[in-house]
Short mmCIF file of C-alpha atoms in Angstrom, two decimals:
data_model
loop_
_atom_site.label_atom_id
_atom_site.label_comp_id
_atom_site.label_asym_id
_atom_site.label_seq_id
_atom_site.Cartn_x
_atom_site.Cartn_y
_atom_site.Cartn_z
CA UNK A 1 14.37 -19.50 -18.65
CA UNK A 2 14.47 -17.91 -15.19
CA UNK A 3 12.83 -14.95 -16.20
CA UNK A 4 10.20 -16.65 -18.08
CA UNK A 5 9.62 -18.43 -14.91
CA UNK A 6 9.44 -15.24 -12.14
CA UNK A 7 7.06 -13.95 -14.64
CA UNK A 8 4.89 -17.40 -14.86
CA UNK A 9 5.13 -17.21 -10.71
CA UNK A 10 4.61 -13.56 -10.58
CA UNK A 11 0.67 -14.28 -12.88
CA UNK A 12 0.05 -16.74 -10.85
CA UNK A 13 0.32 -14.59 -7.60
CA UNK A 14 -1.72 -11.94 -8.82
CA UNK A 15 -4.58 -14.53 -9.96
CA UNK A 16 -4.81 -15.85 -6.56
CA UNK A 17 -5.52 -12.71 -5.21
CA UNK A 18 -9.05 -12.26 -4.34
CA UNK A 19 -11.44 -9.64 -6.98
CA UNK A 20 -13.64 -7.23 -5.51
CA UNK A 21 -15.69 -4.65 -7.55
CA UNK A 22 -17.27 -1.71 -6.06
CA UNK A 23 -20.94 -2.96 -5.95
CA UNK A 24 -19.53 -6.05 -4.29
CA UNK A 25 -22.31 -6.67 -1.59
CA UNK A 26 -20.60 -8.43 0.85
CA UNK A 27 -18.00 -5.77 1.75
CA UNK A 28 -18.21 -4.06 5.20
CA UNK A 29 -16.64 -0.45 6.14
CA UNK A 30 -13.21 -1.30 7.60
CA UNK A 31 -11.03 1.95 8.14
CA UNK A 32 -12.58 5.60 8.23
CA UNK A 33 -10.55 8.86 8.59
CA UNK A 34 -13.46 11.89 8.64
CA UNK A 35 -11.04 13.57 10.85
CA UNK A 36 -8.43 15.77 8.20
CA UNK A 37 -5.86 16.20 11.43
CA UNK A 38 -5.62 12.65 11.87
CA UNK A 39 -2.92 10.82 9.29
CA UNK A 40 -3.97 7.99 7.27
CA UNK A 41 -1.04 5.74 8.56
CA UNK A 42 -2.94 6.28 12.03
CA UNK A 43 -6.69 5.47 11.16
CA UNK A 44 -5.14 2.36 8.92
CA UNK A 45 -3.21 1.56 12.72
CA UNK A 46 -6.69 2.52 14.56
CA UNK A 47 -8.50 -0.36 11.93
CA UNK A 48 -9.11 -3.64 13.65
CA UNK A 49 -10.51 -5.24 10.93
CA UNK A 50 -8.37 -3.43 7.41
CA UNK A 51 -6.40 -6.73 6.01
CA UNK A 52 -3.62 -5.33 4.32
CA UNK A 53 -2.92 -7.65 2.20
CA UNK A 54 -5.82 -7.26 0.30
CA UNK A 55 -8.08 -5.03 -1.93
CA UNK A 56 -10.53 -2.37 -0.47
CA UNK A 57 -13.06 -0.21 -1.85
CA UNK A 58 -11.37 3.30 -1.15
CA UNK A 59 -14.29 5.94 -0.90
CA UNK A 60 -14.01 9.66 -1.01
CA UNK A 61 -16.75 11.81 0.47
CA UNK A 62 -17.50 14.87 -1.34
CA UNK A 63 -19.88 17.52 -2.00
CA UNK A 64 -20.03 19.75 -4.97
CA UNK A 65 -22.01 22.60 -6.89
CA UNK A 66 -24.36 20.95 -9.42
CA UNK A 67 -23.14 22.43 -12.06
CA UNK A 68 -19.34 21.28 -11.31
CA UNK A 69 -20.50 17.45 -11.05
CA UNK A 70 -19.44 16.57 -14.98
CA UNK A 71 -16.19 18.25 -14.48
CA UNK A 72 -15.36 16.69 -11.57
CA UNK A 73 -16.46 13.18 -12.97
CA UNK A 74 -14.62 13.66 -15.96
CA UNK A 75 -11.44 14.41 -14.24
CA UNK A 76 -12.11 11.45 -11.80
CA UNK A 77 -13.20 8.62 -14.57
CA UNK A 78 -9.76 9.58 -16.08
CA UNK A 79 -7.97 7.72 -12.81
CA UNK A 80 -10.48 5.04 -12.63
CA UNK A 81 -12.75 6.76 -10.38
CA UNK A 82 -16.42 5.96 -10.02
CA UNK A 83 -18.80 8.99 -9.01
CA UNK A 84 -22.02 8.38 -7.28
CA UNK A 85 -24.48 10.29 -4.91
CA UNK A 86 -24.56 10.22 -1.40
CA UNK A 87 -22.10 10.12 1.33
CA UNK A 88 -21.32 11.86 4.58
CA UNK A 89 -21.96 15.58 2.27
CA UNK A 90 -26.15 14.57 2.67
CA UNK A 91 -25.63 15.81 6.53
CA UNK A 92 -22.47 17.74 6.69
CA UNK A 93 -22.27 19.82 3.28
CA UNK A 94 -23.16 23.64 2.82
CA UNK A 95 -26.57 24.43 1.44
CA UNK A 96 -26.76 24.03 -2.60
CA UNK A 97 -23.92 21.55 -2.48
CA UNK A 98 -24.66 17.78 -3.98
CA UNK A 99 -23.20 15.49 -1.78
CA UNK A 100 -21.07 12.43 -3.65
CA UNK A 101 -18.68 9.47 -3.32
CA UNK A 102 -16.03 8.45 -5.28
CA UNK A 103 -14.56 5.35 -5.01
CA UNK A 104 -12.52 2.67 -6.78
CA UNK A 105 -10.55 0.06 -5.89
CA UNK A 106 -6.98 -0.39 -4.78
CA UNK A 107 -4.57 -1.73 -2.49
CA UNK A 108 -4.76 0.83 0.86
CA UNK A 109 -1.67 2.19 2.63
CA UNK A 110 -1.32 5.28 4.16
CA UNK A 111 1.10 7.06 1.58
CA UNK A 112 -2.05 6.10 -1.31
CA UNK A 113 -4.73 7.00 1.31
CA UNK A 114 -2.72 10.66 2.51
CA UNK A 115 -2.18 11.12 -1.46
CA UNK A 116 -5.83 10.58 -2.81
CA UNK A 117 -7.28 12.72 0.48
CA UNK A 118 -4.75 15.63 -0.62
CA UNK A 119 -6.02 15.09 -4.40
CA UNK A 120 -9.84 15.22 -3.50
CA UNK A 121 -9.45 18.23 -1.09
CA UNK A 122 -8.10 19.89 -4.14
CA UNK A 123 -10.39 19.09 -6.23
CA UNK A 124 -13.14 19.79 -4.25
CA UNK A 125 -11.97 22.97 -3.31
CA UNK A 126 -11.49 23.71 -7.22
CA UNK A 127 -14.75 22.81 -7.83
CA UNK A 128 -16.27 25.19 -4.83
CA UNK A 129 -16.88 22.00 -3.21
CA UNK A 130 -16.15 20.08 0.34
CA UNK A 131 -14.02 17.07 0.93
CA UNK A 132 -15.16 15.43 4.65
CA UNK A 133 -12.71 12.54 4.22
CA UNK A 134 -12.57 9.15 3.10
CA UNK A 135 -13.57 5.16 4.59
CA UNK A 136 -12.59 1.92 3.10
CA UNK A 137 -14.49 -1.47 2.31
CA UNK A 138 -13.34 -5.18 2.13
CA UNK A 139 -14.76 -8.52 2.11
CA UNK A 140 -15.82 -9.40 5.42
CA UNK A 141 -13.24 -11.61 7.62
CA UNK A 142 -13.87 -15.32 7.95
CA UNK A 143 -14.03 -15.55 11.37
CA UNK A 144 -11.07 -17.90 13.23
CA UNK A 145 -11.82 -21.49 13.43
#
């Protein structure tokens, strides 16, 4: 009976939780780390408005050879990634490089945030691409009453 109950309480916490997709409109940039000598843990300190508690739009900024986009994408889908164009790689990325964004979302904390920034360095340098770092979205705070 108790463990039918901690897993009737345990649903019930995770349906309270607030859902946020990716094309969510009302999220806002909360935490950015463009600097690659700066650890997550300190830009998620830096944030004044990341809510830990809650889901964020994690978003990757890369730039990669054209034809090294579908390889990329497919290894990134695999993980729940979602690949689009644009990003900080439109003003920062080598000639002949397509700049993108991948993002997806997830609960943020700095060992997830230092992991993922490792994993798309990686695979951006794979791919003959760039990797200028990664920024976060949320819902935006209700102010205090």
């Amino acid at each position: 009976m108790r463990a039918t109950w901690a897993a009737f309480k345990s649903g019930r916490r995770a349906r309270s939780r607030p859902v946020i997709s990716i094309d969510d409109p009302g999220l806002e940039i909360v935490v950015t780390a463009f600097d690659e000598t700066e650890a997550a843990s300190a830009a998620l300190a830096r944030s004044t408005r990341w809510q830990p508690g809650l889901p964020a739009v994690l978003r990757h900024h890369l730039a990669l050879p054209g034809h090294s986009i579908e390889s990329a994408r497919a290894l990134l889908d695999a993980d729940g990634w979602s690949v689009r164009p644009g990003g900080r790689g439109d003003e920062h990325a080598a000639p002949g490089l397509t700049a993108l964004i991948a993002l997806r979302v997830q609960q943020l904390d700095a060992l997830h945030c230092s992991q993922e920034s490792s994993r798309m360095a990686g695979l951006a340098q794979r791919h003959a691409g760039e990797s200028f770092g990664w920024d976060a979205l949320q819902p935006a705070a209700d102010p205090p009453s």
